[in-house]
Coordinates of C-alpha atoms in Angstrom, one line a residue:
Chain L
X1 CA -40.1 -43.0 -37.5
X2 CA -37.2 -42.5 -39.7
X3 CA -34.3 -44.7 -39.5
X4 CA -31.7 -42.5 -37.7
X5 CA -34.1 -41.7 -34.9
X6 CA -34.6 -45.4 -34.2
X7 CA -31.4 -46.0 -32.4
X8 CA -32.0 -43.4 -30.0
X9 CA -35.7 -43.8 -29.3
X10 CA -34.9 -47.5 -28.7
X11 CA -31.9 -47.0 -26.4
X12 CA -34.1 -44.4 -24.8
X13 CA -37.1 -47.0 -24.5
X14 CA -34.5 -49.9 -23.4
X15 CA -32.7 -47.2 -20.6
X16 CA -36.4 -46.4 -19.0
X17 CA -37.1 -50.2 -18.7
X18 CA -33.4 -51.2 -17.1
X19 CA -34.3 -47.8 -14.7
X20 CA -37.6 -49.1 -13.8
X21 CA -36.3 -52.6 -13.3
X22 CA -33.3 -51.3 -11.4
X23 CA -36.1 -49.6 -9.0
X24 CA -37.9 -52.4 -8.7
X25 CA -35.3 -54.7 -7.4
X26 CA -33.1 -52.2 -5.8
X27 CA -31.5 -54.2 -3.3
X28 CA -30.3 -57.1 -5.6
X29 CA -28.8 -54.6 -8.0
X30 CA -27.2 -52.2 -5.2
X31 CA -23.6 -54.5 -5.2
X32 CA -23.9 -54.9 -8.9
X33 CA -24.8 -50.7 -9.0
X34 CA -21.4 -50.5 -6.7
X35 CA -19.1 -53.1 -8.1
X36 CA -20.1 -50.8 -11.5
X37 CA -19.2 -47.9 -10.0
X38 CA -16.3 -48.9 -8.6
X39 CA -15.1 -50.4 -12.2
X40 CA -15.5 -46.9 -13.8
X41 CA -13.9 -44.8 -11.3
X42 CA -10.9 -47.1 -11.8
X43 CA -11.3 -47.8 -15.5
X44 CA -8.8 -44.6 -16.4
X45 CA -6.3 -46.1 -14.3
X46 CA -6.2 -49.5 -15.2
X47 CA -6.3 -47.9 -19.2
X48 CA -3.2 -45.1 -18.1
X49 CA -1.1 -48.7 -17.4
X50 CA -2.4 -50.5 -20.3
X51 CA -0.8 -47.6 -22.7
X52 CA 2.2 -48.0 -21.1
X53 CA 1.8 -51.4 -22.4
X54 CA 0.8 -53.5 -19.2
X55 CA -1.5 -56.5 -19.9
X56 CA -5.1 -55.7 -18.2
X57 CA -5.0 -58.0 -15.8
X58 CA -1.5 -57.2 -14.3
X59 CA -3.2 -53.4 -14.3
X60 CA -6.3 -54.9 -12.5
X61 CA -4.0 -56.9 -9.9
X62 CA -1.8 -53.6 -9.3
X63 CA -4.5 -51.6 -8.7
X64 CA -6.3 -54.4 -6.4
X65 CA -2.9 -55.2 -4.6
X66 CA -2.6 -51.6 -3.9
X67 CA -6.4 -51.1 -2.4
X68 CA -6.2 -54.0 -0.5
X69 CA -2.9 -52.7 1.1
X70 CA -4.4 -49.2 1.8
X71 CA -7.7 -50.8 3.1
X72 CA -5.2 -53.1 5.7
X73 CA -3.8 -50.1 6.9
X74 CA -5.2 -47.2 6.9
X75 CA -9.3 -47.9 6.5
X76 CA -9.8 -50.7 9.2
X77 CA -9.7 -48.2 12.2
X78 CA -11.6 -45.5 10.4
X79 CA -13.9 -47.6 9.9
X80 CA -14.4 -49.0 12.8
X81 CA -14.6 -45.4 14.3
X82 CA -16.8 -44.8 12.0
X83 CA -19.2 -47.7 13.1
X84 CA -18.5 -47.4 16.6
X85 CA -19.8 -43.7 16.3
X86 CA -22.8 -44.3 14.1
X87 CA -24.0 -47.1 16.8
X88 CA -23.7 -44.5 19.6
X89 CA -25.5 -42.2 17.0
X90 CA -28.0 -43.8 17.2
X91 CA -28.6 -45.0 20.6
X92 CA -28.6 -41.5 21.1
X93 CA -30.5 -40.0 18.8
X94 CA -33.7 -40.5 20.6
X95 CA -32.5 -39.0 23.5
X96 CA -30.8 -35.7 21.9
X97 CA -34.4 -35.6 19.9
X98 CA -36.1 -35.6 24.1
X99 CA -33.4 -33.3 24.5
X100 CA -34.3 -31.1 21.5
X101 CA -38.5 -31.0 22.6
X102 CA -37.2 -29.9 25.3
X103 CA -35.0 -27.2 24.3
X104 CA -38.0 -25.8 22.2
X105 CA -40.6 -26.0 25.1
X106 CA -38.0 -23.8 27.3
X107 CA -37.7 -21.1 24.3
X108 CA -41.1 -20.9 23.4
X109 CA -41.7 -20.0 27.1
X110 CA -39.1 -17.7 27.0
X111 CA -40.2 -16.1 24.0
X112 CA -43.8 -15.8 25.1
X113 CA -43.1 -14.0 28.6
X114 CA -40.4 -11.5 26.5
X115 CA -43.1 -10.6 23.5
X116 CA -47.0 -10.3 24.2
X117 CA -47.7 -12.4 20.8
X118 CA -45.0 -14.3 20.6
X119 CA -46.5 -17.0 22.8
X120 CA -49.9 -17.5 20.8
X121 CA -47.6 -17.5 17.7
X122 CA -45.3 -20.1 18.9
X123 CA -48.1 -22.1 20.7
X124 CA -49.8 -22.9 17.3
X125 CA -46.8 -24.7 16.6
X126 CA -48.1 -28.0 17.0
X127 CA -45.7 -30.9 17.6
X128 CA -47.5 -32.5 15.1
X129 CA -46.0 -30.3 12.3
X130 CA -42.1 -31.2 13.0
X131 CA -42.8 -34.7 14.5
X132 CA -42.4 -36.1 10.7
X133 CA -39.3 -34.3 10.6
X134 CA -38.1 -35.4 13.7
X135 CA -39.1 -39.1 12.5
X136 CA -37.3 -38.7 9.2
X137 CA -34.1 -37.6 10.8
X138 CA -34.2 -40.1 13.4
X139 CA -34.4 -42.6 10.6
X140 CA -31.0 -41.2 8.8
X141 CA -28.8 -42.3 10.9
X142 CA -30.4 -46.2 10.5
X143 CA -30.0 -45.5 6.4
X144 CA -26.5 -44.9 6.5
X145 CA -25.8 -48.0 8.9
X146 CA -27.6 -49.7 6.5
X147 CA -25.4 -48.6 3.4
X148 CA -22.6 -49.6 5.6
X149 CA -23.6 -52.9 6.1
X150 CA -22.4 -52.6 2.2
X151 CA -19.1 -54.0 4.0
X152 CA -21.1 -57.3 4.3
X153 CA -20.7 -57.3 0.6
X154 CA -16.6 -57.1 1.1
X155 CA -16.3 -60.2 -0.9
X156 CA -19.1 -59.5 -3.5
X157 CA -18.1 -56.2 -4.4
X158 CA -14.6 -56.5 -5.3
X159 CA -15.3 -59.7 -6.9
X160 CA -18.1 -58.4 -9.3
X161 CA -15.8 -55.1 -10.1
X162 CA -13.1 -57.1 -11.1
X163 CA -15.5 -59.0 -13.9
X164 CA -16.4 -55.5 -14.7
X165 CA -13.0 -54.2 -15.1
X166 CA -11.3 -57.0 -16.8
X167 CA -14.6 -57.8 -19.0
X168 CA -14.9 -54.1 -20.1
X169 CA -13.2 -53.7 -23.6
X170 CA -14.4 -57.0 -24.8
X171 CA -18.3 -56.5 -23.6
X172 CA -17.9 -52.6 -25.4
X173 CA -16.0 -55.1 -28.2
X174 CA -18.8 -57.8 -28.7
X175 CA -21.6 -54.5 -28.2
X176 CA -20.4 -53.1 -31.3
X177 CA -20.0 -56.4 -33.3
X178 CA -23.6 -57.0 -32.6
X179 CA -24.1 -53.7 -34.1
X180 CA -25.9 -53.2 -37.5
X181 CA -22.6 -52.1 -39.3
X182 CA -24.5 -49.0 -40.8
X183 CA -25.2 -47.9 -37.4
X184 CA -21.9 -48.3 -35.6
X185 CA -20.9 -44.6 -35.8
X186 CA -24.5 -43.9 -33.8
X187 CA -24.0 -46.3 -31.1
X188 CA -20.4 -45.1 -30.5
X189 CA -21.9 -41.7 -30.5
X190 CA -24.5 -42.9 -28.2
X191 CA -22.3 -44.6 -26.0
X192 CA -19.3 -41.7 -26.1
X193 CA -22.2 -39.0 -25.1
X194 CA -23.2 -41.1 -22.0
X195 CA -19.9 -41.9 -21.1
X196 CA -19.4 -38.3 -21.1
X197 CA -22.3 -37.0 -19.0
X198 CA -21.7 -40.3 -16.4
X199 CA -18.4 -39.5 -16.0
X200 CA -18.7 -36.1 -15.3
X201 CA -21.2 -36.4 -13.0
X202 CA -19.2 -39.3 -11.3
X203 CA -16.0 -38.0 -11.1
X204 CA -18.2 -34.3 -10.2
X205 CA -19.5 -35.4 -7.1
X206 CA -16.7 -37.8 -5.7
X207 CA -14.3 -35.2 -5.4
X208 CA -16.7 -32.9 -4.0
X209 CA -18.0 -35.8 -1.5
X210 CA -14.3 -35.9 -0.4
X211 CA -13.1 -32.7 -0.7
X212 CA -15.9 -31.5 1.6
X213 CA -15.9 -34.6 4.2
X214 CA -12.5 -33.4 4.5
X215 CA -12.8 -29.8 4.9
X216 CA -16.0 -30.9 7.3
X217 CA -14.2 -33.1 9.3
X218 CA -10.9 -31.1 9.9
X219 CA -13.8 -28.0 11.1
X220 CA -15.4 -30.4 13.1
X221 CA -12.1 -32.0 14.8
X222 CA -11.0 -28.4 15.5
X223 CA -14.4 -27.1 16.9
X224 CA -13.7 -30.6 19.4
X225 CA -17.4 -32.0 18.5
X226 CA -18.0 -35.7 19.0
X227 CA -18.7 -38.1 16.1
X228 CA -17.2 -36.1 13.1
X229 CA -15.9 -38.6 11.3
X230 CA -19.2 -39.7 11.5
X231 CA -20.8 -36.3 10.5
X232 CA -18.4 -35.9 7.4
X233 CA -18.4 -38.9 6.3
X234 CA -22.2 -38.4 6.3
X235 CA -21.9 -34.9 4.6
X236 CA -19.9 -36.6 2.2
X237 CA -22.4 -39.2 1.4
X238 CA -25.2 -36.1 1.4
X239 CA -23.5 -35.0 -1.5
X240 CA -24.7 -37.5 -3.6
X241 CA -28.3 -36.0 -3.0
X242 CA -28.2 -32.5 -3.8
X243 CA -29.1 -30.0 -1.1
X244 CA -30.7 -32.3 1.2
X245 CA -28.1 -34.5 1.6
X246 CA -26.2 -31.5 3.7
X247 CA -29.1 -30.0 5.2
X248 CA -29.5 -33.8 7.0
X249 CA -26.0 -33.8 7.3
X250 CA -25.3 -30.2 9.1
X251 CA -28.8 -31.0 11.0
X252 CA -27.0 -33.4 12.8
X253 CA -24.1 -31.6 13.7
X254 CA -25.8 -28.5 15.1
X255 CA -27.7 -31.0 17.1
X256 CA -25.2 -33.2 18.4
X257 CA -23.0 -29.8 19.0
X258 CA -25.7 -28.2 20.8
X259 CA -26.2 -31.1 23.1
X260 CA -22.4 -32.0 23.6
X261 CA -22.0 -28.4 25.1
X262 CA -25.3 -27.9 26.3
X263 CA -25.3 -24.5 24.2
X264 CA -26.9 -23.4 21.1
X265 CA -23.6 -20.9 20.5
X266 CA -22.0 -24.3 19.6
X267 CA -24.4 -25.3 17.3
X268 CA -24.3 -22.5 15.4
X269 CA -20.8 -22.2 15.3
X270 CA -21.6 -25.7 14.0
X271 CA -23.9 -24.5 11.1
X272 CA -21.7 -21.4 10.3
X273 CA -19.0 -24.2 9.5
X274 CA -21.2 -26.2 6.9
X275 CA -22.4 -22.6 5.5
X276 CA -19.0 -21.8 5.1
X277 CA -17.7 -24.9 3.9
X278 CA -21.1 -24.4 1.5
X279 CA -20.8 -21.6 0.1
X280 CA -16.2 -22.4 -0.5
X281 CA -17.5 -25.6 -2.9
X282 CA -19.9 -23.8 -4.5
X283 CA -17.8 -20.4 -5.3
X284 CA -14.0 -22.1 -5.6
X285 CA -14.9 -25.9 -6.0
X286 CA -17.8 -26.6 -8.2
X287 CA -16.4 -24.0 -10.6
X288 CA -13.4 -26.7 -11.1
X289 CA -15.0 -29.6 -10.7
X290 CA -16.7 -31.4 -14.1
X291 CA -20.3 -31.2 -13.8
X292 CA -23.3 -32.1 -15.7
X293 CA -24.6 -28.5 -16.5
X294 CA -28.1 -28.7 -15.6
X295 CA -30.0 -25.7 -14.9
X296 CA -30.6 -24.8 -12.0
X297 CA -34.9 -25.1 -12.6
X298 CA -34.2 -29.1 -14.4
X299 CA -31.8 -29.7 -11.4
X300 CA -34.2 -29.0 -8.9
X301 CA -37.7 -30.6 -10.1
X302 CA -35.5 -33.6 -11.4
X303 CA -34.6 -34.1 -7.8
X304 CA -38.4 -33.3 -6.8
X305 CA -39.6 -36.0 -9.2
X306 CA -37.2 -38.1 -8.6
X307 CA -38.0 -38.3 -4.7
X308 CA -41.7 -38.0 -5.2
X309 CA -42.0 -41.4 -7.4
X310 CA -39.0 -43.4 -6.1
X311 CA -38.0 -42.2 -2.7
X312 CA -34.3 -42.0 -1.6
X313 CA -33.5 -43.9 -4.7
X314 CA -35.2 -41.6 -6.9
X315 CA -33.0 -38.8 -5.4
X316 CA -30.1 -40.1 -5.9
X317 CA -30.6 -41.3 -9.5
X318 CA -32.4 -38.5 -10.5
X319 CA -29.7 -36.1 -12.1
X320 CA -27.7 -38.9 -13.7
X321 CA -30.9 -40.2 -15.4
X322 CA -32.2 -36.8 -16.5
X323 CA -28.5 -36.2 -18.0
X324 CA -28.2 -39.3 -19.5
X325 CA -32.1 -38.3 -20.9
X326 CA -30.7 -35.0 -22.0
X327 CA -27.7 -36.0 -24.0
X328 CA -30.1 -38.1 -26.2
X329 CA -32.8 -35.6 -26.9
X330 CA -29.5 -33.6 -27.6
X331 CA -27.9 -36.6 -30.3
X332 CA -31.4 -36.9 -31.8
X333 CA -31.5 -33.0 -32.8
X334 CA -27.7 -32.9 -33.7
X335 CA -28.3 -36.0 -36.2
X336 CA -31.4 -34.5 -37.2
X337 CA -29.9 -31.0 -38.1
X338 CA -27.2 -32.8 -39.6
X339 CA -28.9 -34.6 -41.9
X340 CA -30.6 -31.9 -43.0
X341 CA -27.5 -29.9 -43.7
X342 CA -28.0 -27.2 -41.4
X343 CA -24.7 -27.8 -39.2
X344 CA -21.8 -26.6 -41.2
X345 CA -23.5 -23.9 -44.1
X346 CA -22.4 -21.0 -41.6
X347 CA -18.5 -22.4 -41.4
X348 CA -18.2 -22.0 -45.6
X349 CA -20.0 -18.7 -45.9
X350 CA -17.8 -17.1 -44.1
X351 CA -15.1 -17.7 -46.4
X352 CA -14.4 -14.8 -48.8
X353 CA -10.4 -14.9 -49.9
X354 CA -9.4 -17.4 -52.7
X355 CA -7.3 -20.2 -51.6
X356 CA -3.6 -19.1 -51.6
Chain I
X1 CA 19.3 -64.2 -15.2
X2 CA 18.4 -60.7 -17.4
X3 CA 16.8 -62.8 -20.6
X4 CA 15.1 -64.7 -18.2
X5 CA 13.7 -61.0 -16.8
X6 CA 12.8 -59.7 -20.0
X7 CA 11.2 -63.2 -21.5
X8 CA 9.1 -62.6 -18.3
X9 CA 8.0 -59.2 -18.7
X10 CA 7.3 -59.6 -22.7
X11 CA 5.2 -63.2 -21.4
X12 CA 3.4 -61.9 -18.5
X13 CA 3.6 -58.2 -18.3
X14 CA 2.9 -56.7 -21.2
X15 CA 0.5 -57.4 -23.5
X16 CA 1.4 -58.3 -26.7
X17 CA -1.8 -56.8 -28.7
X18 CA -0.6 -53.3 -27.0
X19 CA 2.2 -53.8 -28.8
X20 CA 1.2 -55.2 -32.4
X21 CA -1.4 -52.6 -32.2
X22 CA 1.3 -49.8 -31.1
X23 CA 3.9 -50.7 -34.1
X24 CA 0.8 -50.9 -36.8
X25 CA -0.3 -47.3 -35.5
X26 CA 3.2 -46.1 -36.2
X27 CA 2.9 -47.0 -39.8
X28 CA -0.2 -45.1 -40.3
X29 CA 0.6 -41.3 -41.6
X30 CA -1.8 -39.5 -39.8
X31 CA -0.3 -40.9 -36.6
X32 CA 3.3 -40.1 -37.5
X33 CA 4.9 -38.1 -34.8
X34 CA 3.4 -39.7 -32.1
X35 CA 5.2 -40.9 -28.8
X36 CA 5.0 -45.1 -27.8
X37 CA 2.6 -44.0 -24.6
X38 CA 0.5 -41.9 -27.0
X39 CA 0.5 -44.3 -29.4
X40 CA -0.7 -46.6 -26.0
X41 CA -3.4 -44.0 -25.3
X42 CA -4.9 -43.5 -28.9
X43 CA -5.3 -46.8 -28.6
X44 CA -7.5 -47.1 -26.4
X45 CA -9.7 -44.3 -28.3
X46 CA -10.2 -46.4 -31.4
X47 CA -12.6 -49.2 -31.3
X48 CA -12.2 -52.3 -33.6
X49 CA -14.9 -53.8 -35.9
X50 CA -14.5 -57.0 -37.8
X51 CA -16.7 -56.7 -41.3
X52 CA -17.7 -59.4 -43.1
X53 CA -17.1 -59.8 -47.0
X54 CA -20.3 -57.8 -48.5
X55 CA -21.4 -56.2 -45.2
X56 CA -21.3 -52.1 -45.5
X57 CA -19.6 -49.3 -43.3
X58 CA -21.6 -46.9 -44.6
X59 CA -23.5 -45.7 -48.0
X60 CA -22.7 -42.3 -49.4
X61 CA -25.7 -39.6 -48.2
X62 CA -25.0 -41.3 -44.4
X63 CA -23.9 -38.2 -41.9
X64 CA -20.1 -39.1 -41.1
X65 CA -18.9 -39.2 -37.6
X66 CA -15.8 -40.8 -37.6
X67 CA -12.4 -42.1 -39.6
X68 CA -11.8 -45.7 -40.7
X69 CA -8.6 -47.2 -40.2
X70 CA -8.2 -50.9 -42.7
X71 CA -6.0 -53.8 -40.7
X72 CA -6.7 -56.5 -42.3
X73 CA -8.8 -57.3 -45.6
X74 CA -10.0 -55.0 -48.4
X75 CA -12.6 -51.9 -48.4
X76 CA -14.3 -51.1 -51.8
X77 CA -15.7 -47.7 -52.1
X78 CA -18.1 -47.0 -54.1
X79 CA -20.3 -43.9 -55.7
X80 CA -23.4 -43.8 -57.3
X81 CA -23.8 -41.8 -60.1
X82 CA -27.0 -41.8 -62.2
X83 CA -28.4 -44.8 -60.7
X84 CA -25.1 -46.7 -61.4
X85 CA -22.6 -47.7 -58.4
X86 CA -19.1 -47.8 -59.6
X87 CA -15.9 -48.0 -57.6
X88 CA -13.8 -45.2 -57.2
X89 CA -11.0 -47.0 -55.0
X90 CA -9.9 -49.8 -53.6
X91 CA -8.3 -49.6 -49.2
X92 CA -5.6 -51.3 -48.5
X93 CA -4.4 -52.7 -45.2
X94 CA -2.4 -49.6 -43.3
X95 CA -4.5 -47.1 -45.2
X96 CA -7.2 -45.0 -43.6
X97 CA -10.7 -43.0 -45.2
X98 CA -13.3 -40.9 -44.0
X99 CA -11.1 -38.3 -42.3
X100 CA -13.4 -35.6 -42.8
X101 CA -15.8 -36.6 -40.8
X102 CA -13.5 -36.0 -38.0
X103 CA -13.8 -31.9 -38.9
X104 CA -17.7 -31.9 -39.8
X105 CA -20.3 -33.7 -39.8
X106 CA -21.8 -33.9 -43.4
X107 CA -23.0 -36.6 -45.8
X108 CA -20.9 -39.1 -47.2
X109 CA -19.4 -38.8 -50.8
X110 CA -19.2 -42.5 -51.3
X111 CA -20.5 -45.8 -49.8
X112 CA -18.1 -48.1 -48.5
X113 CA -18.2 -52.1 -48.9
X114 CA -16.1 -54.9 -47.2
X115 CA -14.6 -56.8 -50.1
X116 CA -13.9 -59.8 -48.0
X117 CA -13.5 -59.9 -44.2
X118 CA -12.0 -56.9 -43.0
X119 CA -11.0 -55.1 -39.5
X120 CA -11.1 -52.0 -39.2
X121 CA -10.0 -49.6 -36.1
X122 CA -12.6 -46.6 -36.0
X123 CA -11.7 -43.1 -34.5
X124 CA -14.6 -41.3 -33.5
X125 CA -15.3 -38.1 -33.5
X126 CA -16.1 -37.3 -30.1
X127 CA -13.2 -39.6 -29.0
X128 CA -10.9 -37.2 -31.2
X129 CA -12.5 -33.8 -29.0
X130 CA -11.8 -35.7 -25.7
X131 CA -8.3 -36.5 -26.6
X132 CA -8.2 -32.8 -27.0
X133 CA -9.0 -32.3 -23.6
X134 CA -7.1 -35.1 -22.0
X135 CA -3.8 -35.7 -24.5
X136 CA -3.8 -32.4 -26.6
X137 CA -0.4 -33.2 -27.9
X138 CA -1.8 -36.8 -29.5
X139 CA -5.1 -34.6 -30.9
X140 CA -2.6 -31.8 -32.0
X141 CA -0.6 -34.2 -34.4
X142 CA -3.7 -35.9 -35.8
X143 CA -5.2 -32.1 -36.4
X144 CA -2.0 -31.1 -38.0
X145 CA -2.1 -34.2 -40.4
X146 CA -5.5 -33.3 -41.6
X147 CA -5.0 -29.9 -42.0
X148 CA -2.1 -31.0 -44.3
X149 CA -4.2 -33.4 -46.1
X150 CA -7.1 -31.1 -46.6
X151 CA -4.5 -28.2 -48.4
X152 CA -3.5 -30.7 -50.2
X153 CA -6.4 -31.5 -51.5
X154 CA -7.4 -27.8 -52.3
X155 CA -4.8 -27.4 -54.0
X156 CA -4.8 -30.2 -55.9
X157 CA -8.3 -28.9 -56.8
X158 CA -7.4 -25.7 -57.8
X159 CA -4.6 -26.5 -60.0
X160 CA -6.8 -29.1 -61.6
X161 CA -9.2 -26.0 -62.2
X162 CA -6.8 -24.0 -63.1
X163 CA -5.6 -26.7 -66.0
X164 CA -9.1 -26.5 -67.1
X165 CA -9.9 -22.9 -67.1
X166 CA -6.2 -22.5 -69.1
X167 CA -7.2 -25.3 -71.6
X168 CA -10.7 -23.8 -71.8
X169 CA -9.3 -20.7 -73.0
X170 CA -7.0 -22.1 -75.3
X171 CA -9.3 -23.8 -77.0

């Protein structure tokens, strides 16, 4: 393998082994995964007070100082709402699900005395082939309990970020030290190109997560259904897995709708909400928003692969990892081309006029 | 009441490497222009790399991708012509190299050795197209000093081309 190539393959082979090991022990990574998280989204801001000339850790304490005092006042009730709701959510769920069999049973008997083949049509609908369904989504509302059990990790969290944040420059620092000198410029390209594609995708699909929990739960509020902080907050969540992440989300608010008021007007004045809110982030938000520029064929089978060999995990990894993948196959043909002088030949022919 | 203040902000407020680092950027041309909180956010584009004495930044034929920026220490660079290495120059703390690489990416047209320990602050490429993005004012200056630096050069080129077609002739 020639030389130039090696620095990609092997942070290529390295970044498959930390992935696999990062599946493997999931749940001992998640705080580390978050405290990380949390430690880049805030990263710009601690840097926008050190070039004003603030020492980092004065940055790191504003920054903390101010959180904590939003978190005192403003997120303690929410969240208790939040949890309060989710509880009842689920207690529930089995219920609205009797609810829901029921529902169906009462149509299809409708349906089969209105239309002659209607009810041989709707009888083959066996139980059996939504019942997985029905158990998945049952399930949802115990997953997203579970992530907020994150708040166990109150302490951990904020502890580990703050390492993160204040460790940052000189971890980067001691990274390239350790570097072969000859191939600091490639790790510094390595590393820009993967800042690039993570923070895009990051800073991509926080503001849409909040932008359309918001939207969701002001529609929701207005339309006087029960639970929607809880319902936004889990559309917003949804949006870190593409697609299914809403359909789950807007599932649940048609059905607790439809059950609250006994009508299936509300839930579909319920789904035309999420549709519309939909189809405004995808025609006026996304357009703004950074993103990570898959196509729309990668995009999907990334997320089908993803799920198929990891799960939940795997879906919400997936476009971040094939990104990340991307941007090296991408650095290994630009350094290739490059060094074959094929980049810039086109820039010089074009000049004609002597130098005046 | 007021020094007491101000000892208190330069001890425990602001950092003092900011600082050093700020008022070293000022003296370096391609930065010339340049506001204090730009200064503060080009900054925090460069990356710094001790080298030790012998240990190379790069040997001519290596694609360039981004522009060296001497602190401390001394920088030999060298070219190799013929199968001999001689040294065409000699960095100098406050002086910079390898600015082209910040316009294209091609091969290097000389190697360049750490003649004792050096640091260095590197400004990479892609660093420069995101400042583009995020502080176009800070990647506006630096594009302007470049552009100045490479008519310069052309020129410089051409009359010395000129001179030699003109002697040429004469003779």
């Amino acid at each position: 393998m020639p030389s130039k190539f090696r620095i990609p393959a092997a942070a290529f082979v390295i970044a498959l082994l930390v992935i696999y090991v990062v599946f493997k022990l999931f749940d001992v990574f998640l705080p580390f995964l978050i405290a990380f998280l949390v430690a880049y989204v805030s990263n710009p801001l601690v840097n926008w007070f050190q070039s004003r000339g603030f020492r980092r850790e004065v940055a790191v304490i504003l920054i903390y100082g101010a959180v904590a005092l939003v978190v005192s006042v403003a997120a303690d009730p929410l969240r208790r709402v939040l949890e309060s709701d989710m509880a009842r959510l689920q207690t529930k769920a089995p219920l609205y699900i009797t609810q829901a069999k029921h529902m169906i049973a009462v149509f299809r008997d409708r349906v089969s005395a209105r239309l002659p083949f209607g009810g041989s049509l709707l009888a083959s609908w066996s139980p059996d082939l939504y019942a997985p369904l029905i158990r998945r989504v049952q399930s949802v509302p115990r997953y997203f309990l579970a992530m907020l059990s994150i708040i166990t990790y109150v302490f951990l969290v904020p502890v580990l970020s703050f390492y993160f944040l204040m460790d940052a420059p000189q971890a980067q620092g001691r990274l390239i030290q350790i570097c072969p000198s000859r191939y600091v410029e490639q790790l510094l390209h390595l590393l820009d190109e993967v800042d690039v594609v993570v923070g895009k995708y990051l800073k991509g699909v926080l503001l849409e997560a909040c932008v359309v929990a918001l939207l969701l739960a002001t529609g929701l509020r207005l339309l006087g259904i029960h639970y929607f902080v809880a319902i936004s907050a889990l559309a917003g969540v949804g949006c870190l897995v593409p697609y299914l992440g809403f359909l789950v989300s807007m599932g649940f608010g048609v059905l607790v709708a439809a059950f609250q008021f006994q009508s299936v007007w509300a839930g579909i004045k319920v789904a035309a909400l999420f549709a519309s809110v939909k189809v405004a982030d995808d025609i006026f938000l996304s357009p703004l928003l950074p993103s990570t520029s898959l196509h729309p064929v990668v995009f999907l089978l990334s997320l089908m692969v993803g799920g198929k060999l990891f799960g939940f995990g795997g879906l919400l990894l997936a476009i971040p990892i094939v990104s990340i993948a991307r941007s090296l196959v991408k650095i290994m043909w630009l350094w290739y081309i490059s060094s074959a002088g094929m980049g810039a030949a086109e820039a010089t022919s074009a000049l004609r006029a002597p130098y005046t | 009441m007021a020094s007491f203040l101000k000892d208190f902000q330069k001890r425990f407020l602001f950092d003092r490497d900011i600082t050093r680092q700020k008022a070293f950027m000022r003296t370096i041309p391609i930065f010339a222009g340049l506001r204090g909180r730009e200064l503060g956010r080009l900054i925090q584009s460069l990356y710094l790399r001790t080298y030790q004495k012998g240990e190379p930044l790069f040997n001519q034929g290596d694609i360039g991708r981004a522009l060296f920026i001497l602190e401390s220490g001394h920088i030999a660079l060298l070219r190799q012509d013929n199968g001999s290495e001689n040294k065409i120059y000699t960095v100098t703390p406050g002086e910079f190299f390898g600015e082209m690489a910040l316009l294209e990416e091609r091969p290097r047209t000389a190697s360049a050795r750490a003649e004792e320990t050096s640091r260095l602050y590197l400004l990479y490429r892609t660093e420069l197209d995101e400042l583009v993005h995020a502080a176009p004012r800070i990647a506006a200056v630096i594009f302007r000093h470049l552009a100045e630096r490479l008519s310069g050069r052309l020129r410089e080129r051409q009359d010395t081309r000129l001179a030699e077609t003109l002697l040429s002739r004469a003779l």
